Coordinates of N, CA and C in Angstrom, one line a residue:
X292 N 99.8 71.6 127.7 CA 100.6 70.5 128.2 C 101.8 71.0 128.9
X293 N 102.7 70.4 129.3 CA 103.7 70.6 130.4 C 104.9 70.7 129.1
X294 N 105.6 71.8 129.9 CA 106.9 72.1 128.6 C 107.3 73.8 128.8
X295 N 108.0 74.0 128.5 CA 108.3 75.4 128.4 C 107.8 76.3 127.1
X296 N 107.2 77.0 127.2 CA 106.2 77.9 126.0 C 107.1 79.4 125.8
X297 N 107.6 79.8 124.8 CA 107.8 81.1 124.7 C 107.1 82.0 123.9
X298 N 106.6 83.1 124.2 CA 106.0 84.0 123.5 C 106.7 84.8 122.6
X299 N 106.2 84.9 121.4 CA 106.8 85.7 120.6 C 106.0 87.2 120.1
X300 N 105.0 86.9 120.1 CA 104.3 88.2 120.0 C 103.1 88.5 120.8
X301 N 103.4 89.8 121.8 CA 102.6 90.4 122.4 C 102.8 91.7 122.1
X302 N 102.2 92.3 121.5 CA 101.4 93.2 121.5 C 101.0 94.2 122.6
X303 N 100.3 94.0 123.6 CA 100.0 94.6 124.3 C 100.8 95.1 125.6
X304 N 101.8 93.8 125.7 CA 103.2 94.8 126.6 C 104.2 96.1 125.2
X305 N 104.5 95.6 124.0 CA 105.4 96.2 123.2 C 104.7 97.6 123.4
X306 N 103.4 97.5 122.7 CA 102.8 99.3 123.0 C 102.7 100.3 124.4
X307 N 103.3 99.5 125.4 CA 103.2 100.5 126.6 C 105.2 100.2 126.8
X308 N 105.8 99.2 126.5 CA 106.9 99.6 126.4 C 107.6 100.4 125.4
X309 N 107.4 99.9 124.3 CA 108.7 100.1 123.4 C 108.6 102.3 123.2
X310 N 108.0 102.6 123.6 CA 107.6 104.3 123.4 C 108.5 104.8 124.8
X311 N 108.5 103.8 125.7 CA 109.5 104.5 126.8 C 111.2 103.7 126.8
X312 N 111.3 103.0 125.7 CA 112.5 102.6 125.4 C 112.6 101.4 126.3
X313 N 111.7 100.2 126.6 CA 112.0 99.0 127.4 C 112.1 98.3 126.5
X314 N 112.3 97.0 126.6 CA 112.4 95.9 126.0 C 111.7 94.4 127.1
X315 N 110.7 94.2 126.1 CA 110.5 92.8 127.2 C 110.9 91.5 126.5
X316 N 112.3 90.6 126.9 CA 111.7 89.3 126.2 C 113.2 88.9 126.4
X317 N 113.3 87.8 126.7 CA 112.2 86.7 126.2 C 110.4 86.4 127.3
X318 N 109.6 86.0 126.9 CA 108.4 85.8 127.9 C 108.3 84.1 128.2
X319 N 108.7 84.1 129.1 CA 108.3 82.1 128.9 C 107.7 81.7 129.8
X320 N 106.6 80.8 129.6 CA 105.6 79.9 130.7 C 106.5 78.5 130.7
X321 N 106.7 78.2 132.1 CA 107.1 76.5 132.1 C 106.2 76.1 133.3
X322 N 105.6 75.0 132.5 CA 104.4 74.1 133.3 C 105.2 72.6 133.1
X323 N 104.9 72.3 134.7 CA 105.3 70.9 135.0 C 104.0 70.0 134.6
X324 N 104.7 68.6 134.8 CA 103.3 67.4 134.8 C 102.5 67.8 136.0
X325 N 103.1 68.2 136.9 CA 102.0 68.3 138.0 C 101.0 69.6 138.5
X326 N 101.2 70.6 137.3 CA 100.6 71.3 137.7 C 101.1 72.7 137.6
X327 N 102.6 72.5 138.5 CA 102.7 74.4 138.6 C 103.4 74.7 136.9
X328 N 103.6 75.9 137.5 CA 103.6 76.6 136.4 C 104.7 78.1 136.7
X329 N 105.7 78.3 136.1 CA 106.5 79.6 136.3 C 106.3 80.8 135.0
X330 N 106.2 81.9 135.2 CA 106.3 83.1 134.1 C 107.5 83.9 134.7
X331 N 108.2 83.9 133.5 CA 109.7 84.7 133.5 C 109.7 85.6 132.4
X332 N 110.0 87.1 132.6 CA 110.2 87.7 131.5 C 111.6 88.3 131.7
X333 N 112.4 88.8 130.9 CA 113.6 89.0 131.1 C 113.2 90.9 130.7
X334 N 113.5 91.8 131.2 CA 113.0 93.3 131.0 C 114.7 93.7 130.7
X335 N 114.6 95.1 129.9 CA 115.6 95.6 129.4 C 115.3 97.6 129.7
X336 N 116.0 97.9 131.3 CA 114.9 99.1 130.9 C 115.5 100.5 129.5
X337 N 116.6 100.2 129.0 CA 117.1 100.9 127.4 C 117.4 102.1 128.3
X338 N 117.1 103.2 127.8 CA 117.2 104.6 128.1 C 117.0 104.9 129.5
X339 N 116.8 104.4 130.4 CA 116.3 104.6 131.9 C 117.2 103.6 132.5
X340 N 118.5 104.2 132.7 CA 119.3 103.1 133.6 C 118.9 102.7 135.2
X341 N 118.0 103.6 135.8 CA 117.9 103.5 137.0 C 117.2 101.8 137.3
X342 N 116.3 101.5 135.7 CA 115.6 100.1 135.6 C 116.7 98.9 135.7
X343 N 117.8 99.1 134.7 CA 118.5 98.2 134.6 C 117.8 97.3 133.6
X344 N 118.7 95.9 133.9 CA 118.4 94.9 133.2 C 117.9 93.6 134.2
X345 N 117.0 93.1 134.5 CA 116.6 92.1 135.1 C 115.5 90.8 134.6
X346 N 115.1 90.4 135.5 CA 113.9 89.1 135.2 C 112.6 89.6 136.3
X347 N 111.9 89.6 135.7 CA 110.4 89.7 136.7 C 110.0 87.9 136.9
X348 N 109.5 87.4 137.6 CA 108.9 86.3 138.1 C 107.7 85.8 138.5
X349 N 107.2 84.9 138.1 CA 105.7 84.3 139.0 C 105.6 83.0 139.0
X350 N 104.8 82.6 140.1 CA 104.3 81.0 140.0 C 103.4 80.6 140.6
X351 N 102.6 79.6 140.0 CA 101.5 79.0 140.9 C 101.3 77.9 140.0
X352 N 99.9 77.7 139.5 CA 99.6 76.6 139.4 C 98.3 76.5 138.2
X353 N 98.6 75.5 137.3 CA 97.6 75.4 136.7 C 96.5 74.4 137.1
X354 N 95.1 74.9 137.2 CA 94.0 73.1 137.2 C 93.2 73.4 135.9
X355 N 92.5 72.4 136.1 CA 91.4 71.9 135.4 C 90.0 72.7 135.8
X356 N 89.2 73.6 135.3 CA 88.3 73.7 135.9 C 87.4 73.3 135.3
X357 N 87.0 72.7 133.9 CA 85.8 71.7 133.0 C 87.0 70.9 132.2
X358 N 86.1 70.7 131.3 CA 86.5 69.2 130.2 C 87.3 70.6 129.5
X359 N 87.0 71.2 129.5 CA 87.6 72.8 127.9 C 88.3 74.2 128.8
X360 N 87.9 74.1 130.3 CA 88.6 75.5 130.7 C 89.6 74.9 131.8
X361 N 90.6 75.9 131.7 CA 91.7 75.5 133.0 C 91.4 76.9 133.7
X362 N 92.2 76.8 134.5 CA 92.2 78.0 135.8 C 93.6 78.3 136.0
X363 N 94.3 79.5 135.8 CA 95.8 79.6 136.5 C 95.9 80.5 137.6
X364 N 96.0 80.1 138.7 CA 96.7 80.7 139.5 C 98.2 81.0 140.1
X365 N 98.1 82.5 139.8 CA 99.7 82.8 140.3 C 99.8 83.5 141.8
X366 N 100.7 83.2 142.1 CA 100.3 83.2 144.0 C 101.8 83.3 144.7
X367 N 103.3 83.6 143.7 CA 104.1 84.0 144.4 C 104.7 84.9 142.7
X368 N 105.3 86.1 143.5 CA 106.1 86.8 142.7 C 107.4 87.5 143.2
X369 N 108.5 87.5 142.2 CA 109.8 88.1 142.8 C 110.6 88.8 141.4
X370 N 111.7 89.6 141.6 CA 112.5 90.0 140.8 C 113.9 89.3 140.8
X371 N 114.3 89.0 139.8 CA 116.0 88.0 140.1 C 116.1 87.7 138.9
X372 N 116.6 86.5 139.3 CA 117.5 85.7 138.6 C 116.1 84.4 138.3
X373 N 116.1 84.0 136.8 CA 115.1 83.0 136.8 C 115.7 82.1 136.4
X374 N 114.6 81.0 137.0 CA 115.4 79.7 137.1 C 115.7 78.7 136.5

């Protein structure tokens, strides 16, 4: 449903980060009533200053594709400031 969702546990980014000293998080999906949908993760690059500290970005859009499966499409991405 439409709302902003935060992830707490992934797993599968921690094990390719946290061994080079990143940090990812917060991770949050915010889906409107109508559909789109944003992914913002906030990155920490720790021991590799050349990374810094920033936000990665995406957006597109969620449908319907049966009564039980949706479809997400993401179809723009940027680095910044999230919104």
């Amino acid at each position: 449903g439409a709302g902003v969702w935060e992830v707490f546990y992934m797993p599968h980014i921690r094990r390719i980060a946290e061994p080079l000293g990143i940090t990812f998080k917060p991770l949050r999906y915010s889906i409107s009533q109508s559909g789109k949908i944003a992914s913002d993760v906030q990155y920490d690059g720790g021991n590799i200053p050349l990374l810094g500290k920033n936000w990665l970005s995406s957006g597109g859009v969620v449908r319907a594709k049966s009564a039980d499966a949706v479809e997400i499409v993401f179809d723009s991405f940027w680095v910044g400031t999230a919104p």
